[in-house]
Amino acid sequence: MSEPSSHLKSDQGLSRRNLLQGTAAGVAASLAGPALSGWSQAGQSTRSSTPGKSAATLTPADMPKAWSLEEMQRRWQITRQKMKENQLDCLLVPQHHSGEMIAERMDGDADVEWLTGNGLPFKYVIFPLVGKITAISTGQVRGTPEEKLCAERGIEIRIPQETAMWSSAIIDSLREKNMTEARIGVTNLAEAPRQPEGEISYTTYDRILKAFPQAKFSSAG
């Protein structure tokens, strides 16, 4: 019997799982590096100005509350540059199914969180090459800090009028963004983590395709 793909070894003796874990660690380190450096410098400054104060006196209130607008703009610029390189006018980004997430990381919607900076799950994000970003969610987002953060970042939150009618909200948003003949990339369309057949339902995707017969849809990883 063949070994599971996650256990297959490379020529260097590393398994696919090792490689993925190493990549994730590298990304985390690259993102955390500037922040950690800044905190370290801030800590050194505090210690020099207040002799005897221990780092143990830091409280949760001292920590950053959220990603800065500058950080979000940096992410959007990177994403849009990749879209240009792949000739995409828009991205449709579905949420990962919570049932497939690691129990300790229920906030593991990496793609959605990368684009919105929020831990609160959004079912879909519509990310145009030019124009306003739209996050589609349920009514649970109303009155939350995440809702306020989105407003401050210029992200539109859309809540479907009918419960779980995601396709109607997606279709309306794409039409408003003039995507009727656009090139639209769909993430996690297949081979998604713990969901090899993708994260978007057949019904939702079928309705979107029928609503935009002149648009070109493709897998965007």
Coordinates of C-alpha atoms in Angstrom, one line a residue, residues 6-204:
S6 CA 1.7 13.9 3.6
H7 CA 4.3 11.2 4.5
L8 CA 6.1 11.0 1.2
K9 CA 9.8 11.9 1.4
S10 CA 11.6 14.3 -0.9
D11 CA 15.2 13.7 -2.1
Q12 CA 16.4 15.7 0.9
G13 CA 14.6 13.3 3.3
L14 CA 11.9 15.8 4.1
S15 CA 8.2 14.8 4.1
R16 CA 5.6 17.0 2.4
R17 CA 4.3 17.7 5.9
N18 CA 7.7 18.9 7.0
L19 CA 8.0 21.2 4.0
L20 CA 4.5 22.7 4.6
Q21 CA 5.3 23.2 8.2
G22 CA 8.6 24.8 7.4
T23 CA 6.9 27.1 4.8
A24 CA 4.3 28.2 7.4
A25 CA 6.9 28.9 10.0
G26 CA 8.9 30.9 7.5
V27 CA 5.8 33.0 6.5
A28 CA 5.0 33.5 10.2
A29 CA 8.5 34.6 11.0
S30 CA 8.6 37.0 8.1
L31 CA 5.3 38.6 9.2
A32 CA 6.2 38.6 12.9
G33 CA 9.8 39.9 12.4
P34 CA 9.1 43.6 12.1
A35 CA 6.5 43.6 14.9
L36 CA 8.8 41.6 17.2
S37 CA 11.6 44.0 16.4
G38 CA 9.5 47.0 17.1
W39 CA 8.3 45.5 20.4
S40 CA 11.9 44.7 21.3
Q41 CA 13.0 48.2 20.7
A42 CA 10.0 49.6 22.6
G43 CA 10.9 47.3 25.5
Q44 CA 14.5 48.4 25.5
S45 CA 13.4 52.1 25.5
T46 CA 11.0 51.5 28.4
R47 CA 13.7 49.7 30.4
S48 CA 16.2 52.5 29.8
S49 CA 13.7 55.2 30.8
T50 CA 12.2 53.2 33.7
P51 CA 15.0 51.3 35.4
G52 CA 13.9 48.1 37.1
K53 CA 10.6 47.7 35.2
S54 CA 10.2 44.1 34.1
A55 CA 8.7 42.8 30.9
A56 CA 6.4 40.7 33.1
T57 CA 4.5 43.9 33.9
L58 CA 3.1 44.0 30.4
T59 CA -0.6 43.4 30.2
P60 CA -2.9 42.5 27.3
A61 CA -3.9 46.2 27.1
D62 CA -0.3 46.9 26.1
M63 CA -0.4 44.7 23.0
P64 CA -1.4 45.9 19.5
K65 CA -5.2 45.8 19.1
A66 CA -5.2 44.9 15.4
W67 CA -3.3 45.0 12.1
S68 CA -2.6 48.6 11.1
L69 CA -4.1 50.1 8.0
E70 CA -0.6 50.4 6.5
E71 CA -0.2 46.6 7.0
M72 CA -3.5 45.9 5.3
Q73 CA -2.6 48.2 2.4
R74 CA 0.7 46.3 2.0
R75 CA -1.2 43.0 1.8
W76 CA -3.7 44.4 -0.7
Q77 CA -0.9 45.7 -2.9
I78 CA 0.9 42.4 -2.9
T79 CA -2.4 40.5 -3.8
R80 CA -3.2 43.0 -6.6
Q81 CA 0.2 42.7 -8.0
K82 CA -0.2 38.9 -8.2
M83 CA -3.6 39.4 -9.8
K84 CA -2.1 41.6 -12.5
E85 CA 0.6 39.0 -13.2
N86 CA -2.1 36.4 -13.6
Q87 CA -4.5 38.7 -15.6
L88 CA -7.3 38.6 -13.0
D89 CA -9.9 41.3 -12.5
C90 CA -11.3 40.0 -9.3
L91 CA -10.9 37.3 -6.7
L92 CA -13.7 35.3 -5.0
V93 CA -12.3 33.9 -1.7
P94 CA -14.5 31.4 0.2
Q95 CA -14.1 30.7 3.9
H96 CA -12.6 27.4 5.0
H97 CA -15.2 25.0 6.4
S98 CA -14.9 25.0 10.2
G99 CA -15.3 21.3 10.4
E100 CA -12.0 20.8 8.5
M101 CA -10.0 23.2 10.8
I102 CA -7.6 22.2 13.5
A103 CA -9.4 22.4 16.8
E104 CA -6.9 24.8 18.4
R105 CA -7.1 27.1 15.4
M106 CA -10.7 27.7 14.6
D107 CA -9.6 31.1 13.3
G108 CA -7.6 29.5 10.6
D109 CA -9.2 31.2 7.6
A110 CA -5.9 32.2 6.3
D111 CA -7.0 33.6 3.0
V112 CA -10.0 35.5 4.3
E113 CA -8.1 36.8 7.3
W114 CA -5.1 37.9 5.1
L115 CA -7.5 40.1 3.1
T116 CA -9.6 41.5 5.9
G117 CA -7.3 41.3 8.9
N118 CA -10.2 40.0 11.0
G119 CA -10.5 36.8 13.0
L120 CA -14.3 36.8 12.8
P121 CA -15.2 34.5 10.0
F122 CA -16.6 36.0 6.8
K123 CA -18.2 33.5 4.5
Y124 CA -16.8 35.1 1.3
V125 CA -14.5 38.0 0.3
I126 CA -14.8 39.6 -3.1
F127 CA -11.5 41.3 -3.9
P128 CA -11.4 43.4 -7.1
L129 CA -8.3 44.6 -8.8
V130 CA -9.6 48.1 -8.5
G131 CA -12.3 49.3 -6.1
K132 CA -13.9 48.4 -2.7
I133 CA -13.4 45.1 -1.0
T134 CA -16.6 43.3 0.0
A135 CA -16.9 40.7 2.9
I136 CA -20.0 38.6 3.0
S137 CA -21.1 37.5 6.5
T138 CA -24.1 36.7 8.7
G139 CA -25.9 39.0 11.1
Q140 CA -23.5 38.0 13.9
V141 CA -21.0 40.6 12.7
R142 CA -23.3 43.5 13.6
G143 CA -22.1 45.6 16.5
T144 CA -18.8 43.8 16.8
P145 CA -15.3 45.3 16.9
E146 CA -14.6 43.5 13.6
E147 CA -17.5 45.5 11.9
K148 CA -15.9 48.7 13.1
L149 CA -12.5 47.7 11.9
C150 CA -13.8 46.9 8.4
A151 CA -15.5 50.3 8.2
E152 CA -12.2 52.0 9.2
R153 CA -10.3 50.0 6.5
G154 CA -12.9 50.7 3.8
I155 CA -14.1 47.2 3.6
E156 CA -17.8 46.8 2.8
I157 CA -19.7 44.2 4.8
R158 CA -22.7 42.6 3.1
I159 CA -25.3 40.4 4.9
P160 CA -27.6 38.4 2.6
Q161 CA -31.3 39.2 3.1
E162 CA -32.1 35.5 3.0
T163 CA -30.2 33.3 5.4
A164 CA -27.3 31.5 3.8
M165 CA -28.2 32.7 0.3
W166 CA -24.6 33.4 -0.4
S167 CA -24.9 33.3 -4.2
S168 CA -27.3 36.2 -4.4
A169 CA -25.0 38.4 -2.3
I170 CA -22.0 37.4 -4.4
I171 CA -23.9 38.0 -7.7
D172 CA -25.1 41.4 -6.6
S173 CA -21.6 42.5 -5.5
L174 CA -20.0 41.3 -8.7
R175 CA -22.5 43.1 -10.8
E176 CA -22.0 46.3 -8.8
K177 CA -18.3 46.0 -9.5
N178 CA -18.9 45.6 -13.2
M179 CA -17.6 42.1 -13.4
T180 CA -20.0 40.8 -16.0
E181 CA -17.2 40.1 -18.5
A182 CA -14.3 39.9 -16.1
R183 CA -11.7 37.3 -15.4
I184 CA -12.5 36.1 -12.0
G185 CA -10.2 33.8 -9.9
V186 CA -11.8 31.5 -7.3
T187 CA -9.6 30.4 -4.4
N188 CA -9.8 26.9 -2.8
L189 CA -11.8 25.7 -5.8
A190 CA -10.0 22.4 -5.5
E191 CA -7.3 20.8 -3.4
A192 CA -8.0 23.0 -0.4
P193 CA -6.5 21.9 3.0
R194 CA -8.7 19.1 4.4
Q195 CA -11.2 19.6 1.6
P196 CA -9.7 18.2 -1.7
E197 CA -12.9 18.9 -3.7
G198 CA -12.9 22.6 -2.8
E199 CA -14.6 24.9 -0.4
I200 CA -17.4 26.4 -2.5
S201 CA -20.7 24.4 -2.9
Y202 CA -21.9 23.2 -6.3
T203 CA -25.2 25.2 -5.9
T204 CA -23.5 28.5 -5.1

